Each structure stands twice: as structure tokens, then as C-alpha cells.
Short mmCIF file of C-alpha atoms and ligand atoms in Angstrom, two decimals:
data_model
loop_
_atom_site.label_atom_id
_atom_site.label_comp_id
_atom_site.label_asym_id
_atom_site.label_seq_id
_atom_site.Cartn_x
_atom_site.Cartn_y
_atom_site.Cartn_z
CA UNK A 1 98.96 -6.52 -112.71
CA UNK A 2 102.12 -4.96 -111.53
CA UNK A 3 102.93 -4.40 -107.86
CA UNK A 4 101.64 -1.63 -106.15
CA UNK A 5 102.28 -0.68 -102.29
CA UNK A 6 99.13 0.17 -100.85
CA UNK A 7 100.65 2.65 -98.52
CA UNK A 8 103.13 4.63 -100.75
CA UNK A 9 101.90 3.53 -104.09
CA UNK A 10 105.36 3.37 -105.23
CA UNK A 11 106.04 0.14 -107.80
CA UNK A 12 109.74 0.11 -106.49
CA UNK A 13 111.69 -0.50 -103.99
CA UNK A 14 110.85 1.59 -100.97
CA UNK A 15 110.11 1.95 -97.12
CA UNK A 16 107.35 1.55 -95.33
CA UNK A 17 105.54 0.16 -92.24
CA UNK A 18 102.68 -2.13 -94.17
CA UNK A 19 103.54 -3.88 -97.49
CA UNK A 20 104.51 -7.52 -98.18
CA UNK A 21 107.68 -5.89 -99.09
CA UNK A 22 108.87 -3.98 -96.31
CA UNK A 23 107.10 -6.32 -94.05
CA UNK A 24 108.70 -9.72 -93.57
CA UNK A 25 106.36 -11.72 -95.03
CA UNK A 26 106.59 -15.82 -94.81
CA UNK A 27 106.63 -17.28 -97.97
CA UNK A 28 104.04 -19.94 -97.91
CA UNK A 29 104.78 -21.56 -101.29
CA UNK A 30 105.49 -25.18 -100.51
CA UNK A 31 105.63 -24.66 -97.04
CA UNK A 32 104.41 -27.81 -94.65
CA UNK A 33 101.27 -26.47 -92.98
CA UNK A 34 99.62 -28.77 -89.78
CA UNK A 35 96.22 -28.21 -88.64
CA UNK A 36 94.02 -30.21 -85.86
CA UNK A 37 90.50 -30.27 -86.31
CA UNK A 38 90.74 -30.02 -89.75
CA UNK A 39 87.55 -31.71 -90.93
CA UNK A 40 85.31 -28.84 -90.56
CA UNK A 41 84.21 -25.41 -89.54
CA UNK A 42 87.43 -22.81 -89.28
CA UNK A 43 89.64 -25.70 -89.32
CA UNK A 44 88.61 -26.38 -92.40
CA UNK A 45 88.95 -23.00 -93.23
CA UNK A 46 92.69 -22.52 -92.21
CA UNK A 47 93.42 -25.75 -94.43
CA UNK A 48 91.61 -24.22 -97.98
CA UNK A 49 93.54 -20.64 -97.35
CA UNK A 50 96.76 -22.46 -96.73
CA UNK A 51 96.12 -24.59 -99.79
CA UNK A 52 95.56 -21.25 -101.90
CA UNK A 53 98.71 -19.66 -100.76
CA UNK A 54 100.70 -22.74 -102.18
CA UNK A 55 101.46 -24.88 -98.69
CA UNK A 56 100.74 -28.41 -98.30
CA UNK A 57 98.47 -29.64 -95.73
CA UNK A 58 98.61 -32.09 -93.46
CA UNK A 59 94.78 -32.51 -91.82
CA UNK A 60 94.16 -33.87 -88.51
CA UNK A 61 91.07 -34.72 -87.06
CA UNK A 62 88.98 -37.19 -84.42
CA UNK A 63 86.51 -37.51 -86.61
CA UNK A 64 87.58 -40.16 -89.39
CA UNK A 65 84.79 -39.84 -91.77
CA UNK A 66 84.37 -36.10 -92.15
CA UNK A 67 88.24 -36.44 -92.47
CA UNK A 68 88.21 -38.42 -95.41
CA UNK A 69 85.56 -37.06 -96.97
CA UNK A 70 87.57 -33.98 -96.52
CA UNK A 71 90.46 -35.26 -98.18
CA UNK A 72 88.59 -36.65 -100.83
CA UNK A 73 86.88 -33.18 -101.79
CA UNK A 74 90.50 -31.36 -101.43
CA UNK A 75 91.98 -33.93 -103.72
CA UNK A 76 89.60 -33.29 -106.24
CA UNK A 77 90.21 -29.42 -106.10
CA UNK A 78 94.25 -29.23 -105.12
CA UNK A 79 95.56 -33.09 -106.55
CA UNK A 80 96.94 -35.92 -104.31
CA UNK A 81 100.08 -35.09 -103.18
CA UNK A 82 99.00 -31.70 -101.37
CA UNK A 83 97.24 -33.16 -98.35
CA UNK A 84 97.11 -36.02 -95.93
CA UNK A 85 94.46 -36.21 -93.58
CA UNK A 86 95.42 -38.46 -90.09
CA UNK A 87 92.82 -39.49 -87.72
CA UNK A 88 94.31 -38.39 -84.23
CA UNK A 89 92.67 -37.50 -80.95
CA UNK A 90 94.92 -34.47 -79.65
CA UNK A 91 94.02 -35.87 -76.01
CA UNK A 92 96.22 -38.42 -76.89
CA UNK A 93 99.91 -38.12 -76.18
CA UNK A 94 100.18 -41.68 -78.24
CA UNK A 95 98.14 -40.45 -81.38
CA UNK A 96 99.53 -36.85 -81.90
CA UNK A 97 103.15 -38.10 -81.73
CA UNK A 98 102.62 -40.87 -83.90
CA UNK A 99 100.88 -38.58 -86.49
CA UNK A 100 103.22 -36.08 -86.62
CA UNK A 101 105.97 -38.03 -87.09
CA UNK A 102 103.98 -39.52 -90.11
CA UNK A 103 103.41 -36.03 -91.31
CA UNK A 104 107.32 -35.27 -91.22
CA UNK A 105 107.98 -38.90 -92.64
CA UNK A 106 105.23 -38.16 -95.34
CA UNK A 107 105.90 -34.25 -96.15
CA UNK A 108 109.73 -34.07 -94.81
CA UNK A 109 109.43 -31.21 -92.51
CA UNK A 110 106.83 -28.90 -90.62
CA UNK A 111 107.00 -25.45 -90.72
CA UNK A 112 103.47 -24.26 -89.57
CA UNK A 113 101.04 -25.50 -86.93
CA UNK A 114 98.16 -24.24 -86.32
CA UNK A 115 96.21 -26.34 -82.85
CA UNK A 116 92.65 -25.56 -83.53
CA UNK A 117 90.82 -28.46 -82.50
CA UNK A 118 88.03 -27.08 -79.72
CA UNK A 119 85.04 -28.38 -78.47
CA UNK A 120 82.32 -26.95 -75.99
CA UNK A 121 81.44 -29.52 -73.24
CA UNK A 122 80.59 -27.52 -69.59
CA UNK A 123 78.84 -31.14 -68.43
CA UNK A 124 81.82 -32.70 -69.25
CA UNK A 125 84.31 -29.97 -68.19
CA UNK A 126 87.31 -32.71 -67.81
CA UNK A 127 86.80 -33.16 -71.73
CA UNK A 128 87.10 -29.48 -72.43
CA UNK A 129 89.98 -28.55 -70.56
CA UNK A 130 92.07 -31.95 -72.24
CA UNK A 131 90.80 -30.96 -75.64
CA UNK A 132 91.38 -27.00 -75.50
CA UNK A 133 94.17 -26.88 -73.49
CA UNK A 134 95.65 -29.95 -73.08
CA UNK A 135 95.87 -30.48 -77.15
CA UNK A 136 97.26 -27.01 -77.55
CA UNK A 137 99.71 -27.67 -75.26
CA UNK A 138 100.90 -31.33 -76.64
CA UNK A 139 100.66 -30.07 -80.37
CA UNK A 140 102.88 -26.89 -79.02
CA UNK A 141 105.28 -29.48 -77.25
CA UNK A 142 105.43 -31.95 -79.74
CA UNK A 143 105.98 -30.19 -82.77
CA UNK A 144 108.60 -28.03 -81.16
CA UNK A 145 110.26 -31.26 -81.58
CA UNK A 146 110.61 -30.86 -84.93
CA UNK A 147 110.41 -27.44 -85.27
CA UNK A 148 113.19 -25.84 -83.49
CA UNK A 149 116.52 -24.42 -84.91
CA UNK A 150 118.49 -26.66 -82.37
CA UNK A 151 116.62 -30.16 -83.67
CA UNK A 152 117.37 -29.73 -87.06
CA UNK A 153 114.29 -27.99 -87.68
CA UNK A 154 113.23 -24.86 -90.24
CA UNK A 155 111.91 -23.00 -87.53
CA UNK A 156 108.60 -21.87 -88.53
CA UNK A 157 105.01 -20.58 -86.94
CA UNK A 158 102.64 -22.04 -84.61
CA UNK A 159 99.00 -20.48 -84.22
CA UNK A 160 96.84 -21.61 -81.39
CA UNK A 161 92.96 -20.99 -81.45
CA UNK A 162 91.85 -18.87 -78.07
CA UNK A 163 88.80 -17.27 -78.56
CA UNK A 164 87.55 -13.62 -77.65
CA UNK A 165 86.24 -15.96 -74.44
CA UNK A 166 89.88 -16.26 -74.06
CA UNK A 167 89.84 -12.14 -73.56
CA UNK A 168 86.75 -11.76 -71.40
CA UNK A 169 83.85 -14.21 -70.16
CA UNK A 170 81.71 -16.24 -71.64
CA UNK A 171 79.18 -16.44 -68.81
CA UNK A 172 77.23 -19.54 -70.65
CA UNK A 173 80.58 -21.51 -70.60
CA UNK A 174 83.19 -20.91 -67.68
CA UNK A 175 85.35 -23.64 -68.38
CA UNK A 176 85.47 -23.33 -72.36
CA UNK A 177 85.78 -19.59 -71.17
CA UNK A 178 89.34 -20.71 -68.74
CA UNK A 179 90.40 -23.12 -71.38
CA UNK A 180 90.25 -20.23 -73.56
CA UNK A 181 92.38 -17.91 -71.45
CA UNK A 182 94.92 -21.06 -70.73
CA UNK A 183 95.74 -20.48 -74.54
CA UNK A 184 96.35 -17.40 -74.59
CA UNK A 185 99.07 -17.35 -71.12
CA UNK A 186 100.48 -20.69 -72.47
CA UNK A 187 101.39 -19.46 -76.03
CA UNK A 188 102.70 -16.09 -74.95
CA UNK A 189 105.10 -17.72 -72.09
CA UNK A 190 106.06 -20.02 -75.01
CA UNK A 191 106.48 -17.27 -77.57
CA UNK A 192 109.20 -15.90 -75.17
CA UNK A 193 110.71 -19.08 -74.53
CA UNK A 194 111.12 -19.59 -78.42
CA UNK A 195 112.40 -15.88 -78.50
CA UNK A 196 114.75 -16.48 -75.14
CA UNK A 197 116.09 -20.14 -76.68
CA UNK A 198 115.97 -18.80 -79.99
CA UNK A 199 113.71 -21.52 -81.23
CA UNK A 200 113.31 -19.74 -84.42
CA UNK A 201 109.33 -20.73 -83.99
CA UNK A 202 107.04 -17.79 -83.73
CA UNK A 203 104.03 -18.47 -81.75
CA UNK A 204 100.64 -16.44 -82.02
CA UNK A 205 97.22 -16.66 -80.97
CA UNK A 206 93.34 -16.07 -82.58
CA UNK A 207 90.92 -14.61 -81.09
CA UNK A 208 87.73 -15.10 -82.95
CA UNK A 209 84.25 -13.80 -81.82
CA UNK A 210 81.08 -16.23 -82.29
CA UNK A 211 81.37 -18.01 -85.70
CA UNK A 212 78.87 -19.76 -87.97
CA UNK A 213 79.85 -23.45 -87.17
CA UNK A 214 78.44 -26.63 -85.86
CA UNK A 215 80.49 -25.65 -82.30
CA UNK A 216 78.16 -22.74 -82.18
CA UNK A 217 74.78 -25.23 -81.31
CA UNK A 218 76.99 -26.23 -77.92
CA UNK A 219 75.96 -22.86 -76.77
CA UNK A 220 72.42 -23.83 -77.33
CA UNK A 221 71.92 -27.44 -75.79
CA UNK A 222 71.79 -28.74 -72.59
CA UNK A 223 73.81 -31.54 -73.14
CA UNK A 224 76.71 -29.45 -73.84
CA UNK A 225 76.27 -26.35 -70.91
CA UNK A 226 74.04 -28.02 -68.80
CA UNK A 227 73.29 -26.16 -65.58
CA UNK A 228 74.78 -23.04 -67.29
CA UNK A 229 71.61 -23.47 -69.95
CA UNK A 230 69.50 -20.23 -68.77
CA UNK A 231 72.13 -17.91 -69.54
CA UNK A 232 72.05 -19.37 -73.09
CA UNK A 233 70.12 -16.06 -73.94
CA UNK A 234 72.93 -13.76 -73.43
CA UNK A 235 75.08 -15.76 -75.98
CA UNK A 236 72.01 -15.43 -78.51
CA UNK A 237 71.29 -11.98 -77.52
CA UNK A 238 75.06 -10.72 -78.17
CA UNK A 239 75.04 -12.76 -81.52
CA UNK A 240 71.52 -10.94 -82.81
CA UNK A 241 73.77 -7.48 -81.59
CA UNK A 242 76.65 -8.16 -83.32
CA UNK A 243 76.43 -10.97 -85.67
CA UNK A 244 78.44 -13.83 -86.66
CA UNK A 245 81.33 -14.07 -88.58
CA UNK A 246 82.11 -16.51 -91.93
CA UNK A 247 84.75 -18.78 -91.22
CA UNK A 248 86.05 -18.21 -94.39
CA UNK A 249 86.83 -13.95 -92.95
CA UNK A 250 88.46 -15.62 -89.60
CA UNK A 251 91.10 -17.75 -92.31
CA UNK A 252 92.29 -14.42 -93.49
CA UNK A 253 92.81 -13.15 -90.07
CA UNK A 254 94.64 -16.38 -89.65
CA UNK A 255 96.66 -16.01 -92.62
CA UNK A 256 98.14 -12.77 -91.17
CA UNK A 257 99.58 -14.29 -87.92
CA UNK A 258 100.87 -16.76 -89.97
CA UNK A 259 102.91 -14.79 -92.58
CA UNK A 260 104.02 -11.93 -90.49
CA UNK A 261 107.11 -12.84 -89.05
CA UNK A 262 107.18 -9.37 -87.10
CA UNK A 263 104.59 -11.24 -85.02
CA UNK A 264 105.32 -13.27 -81.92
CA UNK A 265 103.52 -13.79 -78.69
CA UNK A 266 100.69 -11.69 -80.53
CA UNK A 267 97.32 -11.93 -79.95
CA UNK A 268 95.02 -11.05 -83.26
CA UNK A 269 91.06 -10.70 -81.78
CA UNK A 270 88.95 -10.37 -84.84
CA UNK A 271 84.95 -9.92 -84.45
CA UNK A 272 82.24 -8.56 -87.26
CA UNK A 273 83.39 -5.21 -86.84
CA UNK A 274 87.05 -6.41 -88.22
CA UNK A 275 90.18 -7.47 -86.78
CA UNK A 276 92.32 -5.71 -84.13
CA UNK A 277 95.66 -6.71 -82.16
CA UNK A 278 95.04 -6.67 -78.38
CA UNK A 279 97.36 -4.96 -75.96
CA UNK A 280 98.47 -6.91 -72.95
CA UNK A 281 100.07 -4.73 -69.88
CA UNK A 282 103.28 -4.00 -69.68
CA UNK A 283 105.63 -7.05 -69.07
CA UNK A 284 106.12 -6.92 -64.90
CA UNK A 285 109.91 -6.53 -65.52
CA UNK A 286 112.19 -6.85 -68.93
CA UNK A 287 112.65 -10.18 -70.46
CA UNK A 288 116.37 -10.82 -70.91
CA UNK A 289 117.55 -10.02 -74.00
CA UNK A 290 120.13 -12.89 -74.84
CA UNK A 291 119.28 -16.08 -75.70
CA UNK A 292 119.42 -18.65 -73.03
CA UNK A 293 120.39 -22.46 -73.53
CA UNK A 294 117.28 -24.30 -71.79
CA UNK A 295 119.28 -27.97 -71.85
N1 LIG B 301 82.70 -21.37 -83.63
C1 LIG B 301 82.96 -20.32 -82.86
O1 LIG B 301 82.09 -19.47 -82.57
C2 LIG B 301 84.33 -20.13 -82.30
C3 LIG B 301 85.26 -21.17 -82.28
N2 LIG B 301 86.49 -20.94 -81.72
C4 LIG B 301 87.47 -22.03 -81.64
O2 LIG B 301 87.84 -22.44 -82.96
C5 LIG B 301 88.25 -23.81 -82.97
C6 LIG B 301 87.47 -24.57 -84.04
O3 LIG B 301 86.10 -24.49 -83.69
P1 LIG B 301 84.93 -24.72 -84.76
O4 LIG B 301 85.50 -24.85 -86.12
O5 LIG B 301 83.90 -23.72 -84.47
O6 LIG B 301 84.39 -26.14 -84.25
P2 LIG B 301 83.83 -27.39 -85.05
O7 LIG B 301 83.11 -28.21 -84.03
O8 LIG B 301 83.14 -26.96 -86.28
O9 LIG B 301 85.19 -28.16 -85.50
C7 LIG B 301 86.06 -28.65 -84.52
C8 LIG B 301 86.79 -29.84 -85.10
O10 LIG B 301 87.69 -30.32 -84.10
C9 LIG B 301 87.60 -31.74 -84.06
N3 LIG B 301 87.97 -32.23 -82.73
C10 LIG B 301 87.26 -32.10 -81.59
N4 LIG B 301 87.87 -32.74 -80.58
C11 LIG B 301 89.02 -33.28 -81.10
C12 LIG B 301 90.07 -34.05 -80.57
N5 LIG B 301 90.08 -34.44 -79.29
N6 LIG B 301 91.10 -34.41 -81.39
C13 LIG B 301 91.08 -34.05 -82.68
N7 LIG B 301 90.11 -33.33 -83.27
C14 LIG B 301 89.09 -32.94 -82.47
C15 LIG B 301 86.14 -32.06 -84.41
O11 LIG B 301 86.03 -33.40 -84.89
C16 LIG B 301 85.85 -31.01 -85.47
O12 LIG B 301 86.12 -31.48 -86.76
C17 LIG B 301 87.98 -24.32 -81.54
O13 LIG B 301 89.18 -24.28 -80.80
C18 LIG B 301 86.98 -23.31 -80.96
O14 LIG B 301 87.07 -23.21 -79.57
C19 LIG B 301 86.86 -19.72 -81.19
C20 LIG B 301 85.96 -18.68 -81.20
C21 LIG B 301 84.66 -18.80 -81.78
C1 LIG B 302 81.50 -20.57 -79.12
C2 LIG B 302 82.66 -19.65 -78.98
C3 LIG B 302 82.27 -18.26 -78.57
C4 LIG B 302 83.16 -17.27 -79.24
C5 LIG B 302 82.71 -15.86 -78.98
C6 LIG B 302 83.11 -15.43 -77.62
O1 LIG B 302 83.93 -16.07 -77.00
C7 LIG B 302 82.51 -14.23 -77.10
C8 LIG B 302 82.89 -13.82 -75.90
C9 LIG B 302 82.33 -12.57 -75.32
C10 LIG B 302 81.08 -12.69 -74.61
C11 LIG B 302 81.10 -11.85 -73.48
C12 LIG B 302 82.44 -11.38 -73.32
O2 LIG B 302 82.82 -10.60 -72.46
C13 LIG B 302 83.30 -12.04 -74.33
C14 LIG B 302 84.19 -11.16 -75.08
C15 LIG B 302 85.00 -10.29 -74.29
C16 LIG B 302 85.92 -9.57 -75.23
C17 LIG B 302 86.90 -8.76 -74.51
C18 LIG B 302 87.64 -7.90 -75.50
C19 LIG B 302 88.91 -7.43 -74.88
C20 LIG B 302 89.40 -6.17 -75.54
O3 LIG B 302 88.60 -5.52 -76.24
O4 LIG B 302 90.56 -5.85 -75.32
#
């Protein structure tokens, strides 16, 4: 079916503020996509909308057997040679160097990242914080590495994984709830970094609200939020409000962050009544302009 722009309906060349055209759209056709937590839930997710868009994927995840079984189920549906799946703890400075320098060994280059590996542990709080920020963080950090203009790199787009706790709180879970925020002041001081060193690496953030995965029975056990456990009805009573969203609906909100290269240091919250950009306030003063060598 022949083009059509959605907001003019012209089939030509034109202007305007919304289409693929007009909008500077990333190419993902044989792009080399990264995700962490791959095996499962929206991590999973991110990998099969990637895949459909024509990237290859390189899967990373703790968990080796969901991995592989994973990777066996993708090969089946995509072929070999689009994915790799590399059993890494993103806690681990060791592990997530070491497997992305496989990935750029394997694939050649990386061009998008997307740190999504989260868990839910308020018992365990030291966990949470290494996990949710601390991994976001080391895969932001380390893939810069390979990433940026001055290295060599392609440039390319890095999404981290906040949450809407990473807007407001999440009374049942404090700590996921700070983790959660930590992402979302990291990877905007980082998206102006990129911008002020002229990286060439946009970097963007997801805010999802509650969604159907196996994360979402944390909320619910008392191994997991412990002496936070009678609040656990607020966390049910907002999700019987409001629903819960598909993991497969969060992927496209993902999908936008990653191919709009308008976007930087943008925050995309997305909930069951649809997806919205969130406005921060006004910068305290103006961001230089120029770019400015960090060496
Ligand atoms: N499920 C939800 O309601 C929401 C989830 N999120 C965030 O989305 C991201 C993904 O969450 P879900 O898919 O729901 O969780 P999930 O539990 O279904 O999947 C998380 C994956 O991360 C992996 N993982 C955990 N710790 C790891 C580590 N140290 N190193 C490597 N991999 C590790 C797990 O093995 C698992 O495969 C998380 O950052 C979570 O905080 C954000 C908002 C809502
Ligand atoms: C298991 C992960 C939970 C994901 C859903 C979640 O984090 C929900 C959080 C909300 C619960 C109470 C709140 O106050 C949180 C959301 C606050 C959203 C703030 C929106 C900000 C804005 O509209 O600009």
C-alpha cells in the first residue's frame, strides 16, 4: 500500500510535525540492538519488536535457562544469526564488560541499548538498588564505550527502564520506588552529557505503569516487600482502578524512544489510558550550548 502521511495525507514529499518522513526516524534495519533482562516479561518484549523492525538482538539475562530457551524459540521464528543470548548478572562489573565485548566481537558494533533488567526486593533493598540502578548505570557506562562518536563508535540510542514509580511513589516499595527515580536523574544528566560531548548517543527513559509480568507477584509477597506487606492493597486497589497493561503495548511505546532521534533526555510515561511525554521544570539555568571535550 502506498505511503500515506497520517497528518497531511499527502503521498509526497511534504512538511510536517508527525510522520516517519518529516520526523527523523532511526532506521532499525540491521541495526545491533542490546537488551538486559531479556528472558522474559517486557524484556522479552523489547527483543520480539526489535526483531520485527529488522535489528539483531543480542539477549542478556541472569537467568541461563529461560535465556536459552529464549533463544531457542527466537531461532525458530527469526533464524540463527539474528540473536545471541549471554548469561550476565548486570551487578557485575566483570560479566557485563565481558559480554558486551562478546556482543561487539559477535555482531561488530552496538547501536541500541536498552538496560531493563529490574527486580523488586524491599527485604533485600541492597539487591534492588545494585540491580536497578547500579546495572543501569554500568550498562550506560560501559556501552558508551563503544558507543560514542569519539571511540570509533556509530553513535546510537540507549533506553533505560524507570517506571511511573520513578515519577511518583510507590508506597508498597520505597526503595524500588528511589531506584526508580535514580533512573530517571541519571539518564537525563547523561543525555546532556552525550549532547554537551557530542556523544552522538541519545539517551531516553520508560515509564511504564503496572504490567502483567512475573515482577508484578513481588508486590504481593512478603518475601519480596516484607514489612511494607499491608500496604500491598493499595498496589491491588490502583491495578483493579486502572488496569494493567500487555507488555507487548509497553514495546511499542519503547519502539518510539528508540527511533525518534528528536528525542533525548526524554521521559515517555505510558499507563492503560495511553502514552504521554512528561514535562520536567525548567532547567535551573541554560545548558551550554557548545560541545565540551570531557578528556
Ligand atoms: N512489571 C511491571 O509492572 C513494571 C516493570 N517495570 C520495569 O521493567 C523492567 C522489566 O521488568 P519485568 O519484565 O516486569 O520483570 P521480569 O521479572 O518479568 O523480568 C526481569 C528480567 O530481568 C532479569 N534480571 C533480574 N536481575 C538481573 C540481573 N542482576 N542481571 C541480569 N538480569 C537480571 C530476570 O532474570 C528477568 O528475566 C524492570 O526494570 C522493572 O522495574 C517498570 C514498570 C512496571
Ligand atoms: C511493579 C512496578 C510498578 C509499576 C507501576 C507504578 O510504579 C505505579 C506507581 C504509582 C503508584 C502511586 C503513584 O503515585 C505512582 C505513580 C505516580 C505517577 C505520577 C505521574 C506524574 C505525572 O503525571 O506527571
Amino acid at each position: 500500500m502506498r505511503y500515506r502521511c497520517p497528518v497531511t495525507s499527502d503521498r509526497e514529499e511534504h512538511k510536517c510535525d508527525r510522520c516517519d518522513r518529516c520526523l527523523s526516524v532511526m532506521d532499525l534495519k540491521d541495526k545491533v540492538a542490546v537488551v538486559t533482562g531479556a528472558a522474559q516479561g517486557l524484556g522479552r518484549s523489547f527483543v520480539e519488536i526489535l526483531l520485527k523492525n529488522g535489528s539483531k538482538v543480542a539477549l542478556i539475562d541472569v537467568n541461563k535457562s529461560l535465556g536459552d530457551e529464549l533463544k531457542s524459540t527466537l531461532d525458530q521464528e527469526y533464524g540463527r544469526d539474528r540473536t545471541e543470548f549471554f548469561t550476565a548478572d548486570v551487578t557485575s562489573e566483570e560479566d557485563l564488560k565481558g559480554a558486551l565485548e562478546k556482543i561487539v566481537k559477535t555482531f561488530g558494533r552496538i547501536d541500541i541499548l536498552c538496560n531493563n533488567a529490574g527486580i523488586i526486593n524491599e527485604k533485600h533493598w541492597e539487591k534492588t538498588i545494585a540491580v536497578n540502578l547500579g546495572g543501569v548505570v554500568r550498562g550506560t557506562y560501559l556501552a558508551l564505550e563503544h558507543m560514542k562518536k569519539e571511540n570509533g563508535g556509530n553513535g546510537g540510542v540507549i533506553i533505560n527502564i524507570s517506571s511511573m514509580a520513578g515519577l511518583g511513589p510507590l508506597p508498597v516499595a520505597p526503595i524500588y520506588t528511589a531506584t526508580k527515580h535514580g533512573v530517571v536523574g541519571f539518564s537525563r544528566a547523561m543525555a546532556a552529557v552525550s549532547k554537551l560531548a557530542d556523544y552522538g548517543v541519545r539517551i531516553n527513559i520508560l515509564c511504564p505503569w503496572f504490567v502483567k509480568t512475573s515482577l508484578l507477584s513481588s508486590l504481593n509477597s512478603e518475601d519480596y516487600i516484607e514489612r511494607f506487606l499491608p500496604l500491598k492493597a493499595m498496589s491491588e486497589t490502583m491495578i483493579q482502578k486502572h488496569g494493567c497493561l500487555e507488555a507487548d503495548v509497553v514495546a511499542k511505546a519503547f519502539l518510539v524512544l528508540v527511533k525518534d532521534e528528536s528525542k533525548n533526555g526524554d521521559a515517555l510515561m505510558i499507563d492503560p489510558e495511553g502514552a504521554v511525554f512528561i514535562s520536567f521544570p525548567q532547567k535551573a539555568k541554560d545548558l551550554p550550548s557548545t560541545p565540551v571535550n570531557l578528556e
